[in-house]
Amino acid sequence: MDIYATLFELIDMRSFSNLWYWIALAVLWSTTSHFVLGVPFDLALKAKRHGGERMRDFEDLVRINTRRVLTIAEVSGLLLTALAGAVTSTLAITGFVYDVEFSQAVFFMAFPMLFVAAINIRMAHKIRDREIRGEALVATLRRHRFYVQLIGMCAIFVTAMWGMYQNLVTGPLGG
């Protein structure tokens, strides 16, 4: 059997009918909702439960990641915004105007992440400006995680609806 045929059978370019796409989508949103501002959420729960040194470590990690997010936003924000806009627009045009299913699939993964990035920057500003500490910081990150999960649920729902529509329209043989 030809190696290219085997490879394309494994990496089926019809993304919405491919199990690997749905696994990647689940991993993307699971990881995104677990690492709130780059900090594993289980550390927030442990810090709240045990306090003391764990809370200080948690606060330090949040402070480091908050500063990192804000530095990236301030130094490279304009360039990253332009690049994200160009990539997202290219995916949208090739996906929905030229009907390339792979571009549609990547668009449904990338577009909601723009909203997550925006609320991450907003949350980082809030934490830095208000100097939130202790249990208030845990509560703030819990609320932020809820919004990230809400974006994720909406994104997965819309992706699933579009994917089912695509699978019904194209049929099992892709044509």
PDB file of C-alpha atoms in Angstrom:
ATOM      1  CA  MET A   1       0.000   0.000   0.000  1.00  0.00           C
ATOM      2  CA  ASP A   2       1.197   3.518  -0.777  1.00  0.00           C
ATOM      3  CA  ILE A   3       2.553   5.451   2.243  1.00  0.00           C
ATOM      4  CA  TYR A   4       0.671   8.613   1.214  1.00  0.00           C
ATOM      5  CA  ALA A   5      -2.629   6.732   0.970  1.00  0.00           C
ATOM      6  CA  THR A   6      -2.055   5.256   4.428  1.00  0.00           C
ATOM      7  CA  LEU A   7      -1.082   8.640   5.863  1.00  0.00           C
ATOM      8  CA  PHE A   8      -4.102  10.434   4.397  1.00  0.00           C
ATOM      9  CA  GLU A   9      -6.374   7.644   5.574  1.00  0.00           C
ATOM     10  CA  LEU A  10      -5.038   8.128   9.101  1.00  0.00           C
ATOM     11  CA  ILE A  11      -5.134  11.940   8.953  1.00  0.00           C
ATOM     12  CA  ASP A  12      -8.426  12.166   7.061  1.00  0.00           C
ATOM     13  CA  MET A  13      -8.717  15.736   5.771  1.00  0.00           C
ATOM     14  CA  ARG A  14     -12.465  15.515   6.321  1.00  0.00           C
ATOM     15  CA  SER A  15     -11.937  16.768   9.836  1.00  0.00           C
ATOM     16  CA  PHE A  16     -15.452  16.643  11.255  1.00  0.00           C
ATOM     17  CA  SER A  17     -15.751  12.914  10.613  1.00  0.00           C
ATOM     18  CA  ASN A  18     -12.313  12.229  12.058  1.00  0.00           C
ATOM     19  CA  LEU A  19     -12.006  10.991  15.631  1.00  0.00           C
ATOM     20  CA  TRP A  20      -8.594  12.663  15.976  1.00  0.00           C
ATOM     21  CA  TYR A  21     -10.142  16.098  15.431  1.00  0.00           C
ATOM     22  CA  TRP A  22     -12.652  15.598  18.225  1.00  0.00           C
ATOM     23  CA  ILE A  23      -9.939  14.302  20.554  1.00  0.00           C
ATOM     24  CA  ALA A  24      -7.804  17.357  19.756  1.00  0.00           C
ATOM     25  CA  LEU A  25     -10.781  19.657  20.391  1.00  0.00           C
ATOM     26  CA  ALA A  26     -11.461  17.994  23.751  1.00  0.00           C
ATOM     27  CA  VAL A  27      -7.796  18.221  24.765  1.00  0.00           C
ATOM     28  CA  LEU A  28      -7.654  21.884  23.701  1.00  0.00           C
ATOM     29  CA  TRP A  29     -10.598  22.899  25.875  1.00  0.00           C
ATOM     30  CA  SER A  30      -9.670  20.634  28.761  1.00  0.00           C
ATOM     31  CA  THR A  31      -6.181  22.113  28.888  1.00  0.00           C
ATOM     32  CA  THR A  32      -7.442  25.661  28.422  1.00  0.00           C
ATOM     33  CA  SER A  33      -9.901  25.380  31.296  1.00  0.00           C
ATOM     34  CA  HIS A  34      -7.399  23.650  33.582  1.00  0.00           C
ATOM     35  CA  PHE A  35      -4.589  26.182  33.138  1.00  0.00           C
ATOM     36  CA  VAL A  36      -6.203  29.456  34.174  1.00  0.00           C
ATOM     37  CA  LEU A  37      -3.799  32.269  33.244  1.00  0.00           C
ATOM     38  CA  GLY A  38      -1.168  29.562  32.887  1.00  0.00           C
ATOM     39  CA  VAL A  39      -1.663  28.343  36.462  1.00  0.00           C
ATOM     40  CA  PRO A  40      -3.004  24.824  37.058  1.00  0.00           C
ATOM     41  CA  PHE A  41      -6.392  25.242  38.724  1.00  0.00           C
ATOM     42  CA  ASP A  42      -5.794  22.399  41.180  1.00  0.00           C
ATOM     43  CA  LEU A  43      -3.099  24.605  42.765  1.00  0.00           C
ATOM     44  CA  ALA A  44      -5.761  27.209  43.492  1.00  0.00           C
ATOM     45  CA  LEU A  45      -7.912  24.630  45.241  1.00  0.00           C
ATOM     46  CA  LYS A  46      -4.961  23.289  47.253  1.00  0.00           C
ATOM     47  CA  ALA A  47      -3.904  26.816  48.189  1.00  0.00           C
ATOM     48  CA  LYS A  48      -7.386  27.626  49.442  1.00  0.00           C
ATOM     49  CA  ARG A  49      -7.629  24.367  51.366  1.00  0.00           C
ATOM     50  CA  HIS A  50      -4.179  24.413  53.000  1.00  0.00           C
ATOM     51  CA  GLY A  51      -3.234  28.114  52.983  1.00  0.00           C
ATOM     52  CA  GLY A  52       0.155  29.199  54.302  1.00  0.00           C
ATOM     53  CA  GLU A  53       3.104  28.396  52.078  1.00  0.00           C
ATOM     54  CA  ARG A  54       0.918  26.844  49.371  1.00  0.00           C
ATOM     55  CA  MET A  55      -1.076  30.077  49.146  1.00  0.00           C
ATOM     56  CA  ARG A  56       2.137  32.113  48.856  1.00  0.00           C
ATOM     57  CA  ASP A  57       3.423  29.781  46.133  1.00  0.00           C
ATOM     58  CA  PHE A  58       0.113  30.055  44.323  1.00  0.00           C
ATOM     59  CA  GLU A  59       0.127  33.852  44.574  1.00  0.00           C
ATOM     60  CA  ASP A  60       3.725  33.946  43.292  1.00  0.00           C
ATOM     61  CA  LEU A  61       2.864  31.724  40.343  1.00  0.00           C
ATOM     62  CA  VAL A  62      -0.163  33.864  39.469  1.00  0.00           C
ATOM     63  CA  ARG A  63       1.942  37.026  39.786  1.00  0.00           C
ATOM     64  CA  ILE A  64       4.634  35.583  37.495  1.00  0.00           C
ATOM     65  CA  ASN A  65       2.123  34.452  34.870  1.00  0.00           C
ATOM     66  CA  THR A  66       0.158  37.698  35.108  1.00  0.00           C
ATOM     67  CA  ARG A  67       3.316  39.690  34.498  1.00  0.00           C
ATOM     68  CA  ARG A  68       4.218  37.352  31.620  1.00  0.00           C
ATOM     69  CA  VAL A  69       0.807  37.767  29.947  1.00  0.00           C
ATOM     70  CA  LEU A  70       0.883  41.537  30.331  1.00  0.00           C
ATOM     71  CA  THR A  71       4.459  41.807  29.034  1.00  0.00           C
ATOM     72  CA  ILE A  72       3.579  39.779  25.953  1.00  0.00           C
ATOM     73  CA  ALA A  73       0.456  41.912  25.424  1.00  0.00           C
ATOM     74  CA  GLU A  74       2.367  45.172  25.803  1.00  0.00           C
ATOM     75  CA  VAL A  75       5.456  44.230  23.802  1.00  0.00           C
ATOM     76  CA  SER A  76       3.968  42.101  21.028  1.00  0.00           C
ATOM     77  CA  GLY A  77       0.248  42.771  21.359  1.00  0.00           C
ATOM     78  CA  LEU A  78      -0.196  44.709  18.133  1.00  0.00           C
ATOM     79  CA  LEU A  79       1.810  42.218  16.089  1.00  0.00           C
ATOM     80  CA  LEU A  80       0.054  39.214  17.646  1.00  0.00           C
ATOM     81  CA  THR A  81      -3.353  40.834  17.080  1.00  0.00           C
ATOM     82  CA  ALA A  82      -2.551  41.468  13.426  1.00  0.00           C
ATOM     83  CA  LEU A  83      -1.201  37.933  12.977  1.00  0.00           C
ATOM     84  CA  ALA A  84      -4.198  36.351  14.724  1.00  0.00           C
ATOM     85  CA  GLY A  85      -6.563  38.437  12.615  1.00  0.00           C
ATOM     86  CA  ALA A  86      -4.791  37.454   9.407  1.00  0.00           C
ATOM     87  CA  VAL A  87      -4.696  33.756  10.254  1.00  0.00           C
ATOM     88  CA  THR A  88      -8.304  33.694  11.463  1.00  0.00           C
ATOM     89  CA  SER A  89      -9.494  35.609   8.388  1.00  0.00           C
ATOM     90  CA  THR A  90      -7.574  33.264   6.100  1.00  0.00           C
ATOM     91  CA  LEU A  91      -9.107  30.245   7.829  1.00  0.00           C
ATOM     92  CA  ALA A  92     -12.593  31.744   7.615  1.00  0.00           C
ATOM     93  CA  ILE A  93     -12.278  32.629   3.930  1.00  0.00           C
ATOM     94  CA  THR A  94     -10.728  29.350   2.835  1.00  0.00           C
ATOM     95  CA  GLY A  95     -13.106  27.409   5.056  1.00  0.00           C
ATOM     96  CA  PHE A  96     -16.434  29.048   4.412  1.00  0.00           C
ATOM     97  CA  VAL A  97     -15.999  30.766   1.030  1.00  0.00           C
ATOM     98  CA  TYR A  98     -13.903  28.081  -0.672  1.00  0.00           C
ATOM     99  CA  ASP A  99     -15.458  25.251   1.379  1.00  0.00           C
ATOM    100  CA  VAL A 100     -12.236  23.701   2.709  1.00  0.00           C
ATOM    101  CA  GLU A 101     -13.346  21.545   5.633  1.00  0.00           C
ATOM    102  CA  PHE A 102      -9.891  21.434   7.228  1.00  0.00           C
ATOM    103  CA  SER A 103      -9.852  25.253   7.415  1.00  0.00           C
ATOM    104  CA  GLN A 104     -13.311  25.231   8.944  1.00  0.00           C
ATOM    105  CA  ALA A 105     -12.173  22.765  11.582  1.00  0.00           C
ATOM    106  CA  VAL A 106      -9.086  24.777  12.508  1.00  0.00           C
ATOM    107  CA  PHE A 107     -11.184  27.967  12.530  1.00  0.00           C
ATOM    108  CA  PHE A 108     -13.578  26.415  15.053  1.00  0.00           C
ATOM    109  CA  MET A 109     -10.598  25.686  17.293  1.00  0.00           C
ATOM    110  CA  ALA A 110      -8.752  28.994  16.829  1.00  0.00           C
ATOM    111  CA  PHE A 111     -11.542  31.590  16.803  1.00  0.00           C
ATOM    112  CA  PRO A 112     -12.851  30.968  20.355  1.00  0.00           C
ATOM    113  CA  MET A 113      -9.275  31.034  21.639  1.00  0.00           C
ATOM    114  CA  LEU A 114      -9.151  34.722  20.632  1.00  0.00           C
ATOM    115  CA  PHE A 115     -11.871  35.396  23.207  1.00  0.00           C
ATOM    116  CA  VAL A 116      -9.982  33.375  25.813  1.00  0.00           C
ATOM    117  CA  ALA A 117      -6.828  35.391  25.093  1.00  0.00           C
ATOM    118  CA  ALA A 118      -8.764  38.645  25.445  1.00  0.00           C
ATOM    119  CA  ILE A 119     -10.294  37.733  28.802  1.00  0.00           C
ATOM    120  CA  ASN A 120      -6.900  36.444  29.994  1.00  0.00           C
ATOM    121  CA  ILE A 121      -5.369  39.847  29.303  1.00  0.00           C
ATOM    122  CA  ARG A 122      -8.296  41.603  30.960  1.00  0.00           C
ATOM    123  CA  MET A 123      -8.017  39.340  34.018  1.00  0.00           C
ATOM    124  CA  ALA A 124      -4.264  39.865  34.231  1.00  0.00           C
ATOM    125  CA  HIS A 125      -4.807  43.641  34.264  1.00  0.00           C
ATOM    126  CA  LYS A 126      -7.451  43.268  36.980  1.00  0.00           C
ATOM    127  CA  ILE A 127      -5.223  41.110  39.188  1.00  0.00           C
ATOM    128  CA  ARG A 128      -2.251  43.439  38.794  1.00  0.00           C
ATOM    129  CA  ASP A 129      -4.155  46.708  39.206  1.00  0.00           C
ATOM    130  CA  ARG A 130      -6.234  45.622  42.206  1.00  0.00           C
ATOM    131  CA  GLU A 131      -3.393  43.581  43.750  1.00  0.00           C
ATOM    132  CA  ILE A 132      -5.743  40.694  44.474  1.00  0.00           C
ATOM    133  CA  ARG A 133      -4.354  38.190  46.981  1.00  0.00           C
ATOM    134  CA  GLY A 134      -5.333  35.154  49.030  1.00  0.00           C
ATOM    135  CA  GLU A 135      -8.804  33.650  48.847  1.00  0.00           C
ATOM    136  CA  ALA A 136     -10.012  36.601  46.774  1.00  0.00           C
ATOM    137  CA  LEU A 137      -7.456  35.584  44.130  1.00  0.00           C
ATOM    138  CA  VAL A 138      -8.739  31.996  44.190  1.00  0.00           C
ATOM    139  CA  ALA A 139     -12.319  33.263  43.802  1.00  0.00           C
ATOM    140  CA  THR A 140     -11.280  35.555  40.941  1.00  0.00           C
ATOM    141  CA  LEU A 141      -9.556  32.721  39.101  1.00  0.00           C
ATOM    142  CA  ARG A 142     -12.541  30.434  39.737  1.00  0.00           C
ATOM    143  CA  ARG A 143     -14.844  33.017  38.146  1.00  0.00           C
ATOM    144  CA  HIS A 144     -12.392  33.467  35.262  1.00  0.00           C
ATOM    145  CA  ARG A 145     -12.270  29.700  34.773  1.00  0.00           C
ATOM    146  CA  PHE A 146     -16.059  29.631  34.613  1.00  0.00           C
ATOM    147  CA  TYR A 147     -16.011  32.149  31.752  1.00  0.00           C
ATOM    148  CA  VAL A 148     -13.341  30.150  29.921  1.00  0.00           C
ATOM    149  CA  GLN A 149     -15.437  26.999  30.338  1.00  0.00           C
ATOM    150  CA  LEU A 150     -18.529  28.857  29.117  1.00  0.00           C
ATOM    151  CA  ILE A 151     -16.678  29.931  25.979  1.00  0.00           C
ATOM    152  CA  GLY A 152     -15.479  26.346  25.576  1.00  0.00           C
ATOM    153  CA  MET A 153     -18.971  24.877  25.937  1.00  0.00           C
ATOM    154  CA  CYS A 154     -20.385  27.291  23.369  1.00  0.00           C
ATOM    155  CA  ALA A 155     -17.487  26.605  21.010  1.00  0.00           C
ATOM    156  CA  ILE A 156     -17.849  22.828  21.315  1.00  0.00           C
ATOM    157  CA  PHE A 157     -21.618  23.083  20.784  1.00  0.00           C
ATOM    158  CA  VAL A 158     -21.275  25.241  17.661  1.00  0.00           C
ATOM    159  CA  THR A 159     -18.477  23.012  16.349  1.00  0.00           C
ATOM    160  CA  ALA A 160     -20.542  19.882  16.953  1.00  0.00           C
ATOM    161  CA  MET A 161     -23.574  21.367  15.196  1.00  0.00           C
ATOM    162  CA  TRP A 162     -21.496  22.492  12.215  1.00  0.00           C
ATOM    163  CA  GLY A 163     -19.654  19.172  12.128  1.00  0.00           C
ATOM    164  CA  MET A 164     -22.910  17.202  12.118  1.00  0.00           C
ATOM    165  CA  TYR A 165     -24.241  19.446   9.365  1.00  0.00           C
ATOM    166  CA  GLN A 166     -21.075  18.920   7.308  1.00  0.00           C
ATOM    167  CA  ASN A 167     -21.230  15.147   7.805  1.00  0.00           C
ATOM    168  CA  LEU A 168     -24.884  15.077   6.739  1.00  0.00           C
ATOM    169  CA  VAL A 169     -24.247  17.229   3.674  1.00  0.00           C
ATOM    170  CA  THR A 170     -21.079  15.505   2.457  1.00  0.00           C
ATOM    171  CA  GLY A 171     -22.157  12.000   3.379  1.00  0.00           C
ATOM    172  CA  PRO A 172     -19.946   9.068   4.358  1.00  0.00           C
ATOM    173  CA  LEU A 173     -17.842   9.086   1.186  1.00  0.00           C
ATOM    174  CA  GLY A 174     -16.977  12.780   1.205  1.00  0.00           C
ATOM    175  CA  GLY A 175     -18.820  13.852  -1.866  1.00  0.00           C
TER     176      GLY A 175
END
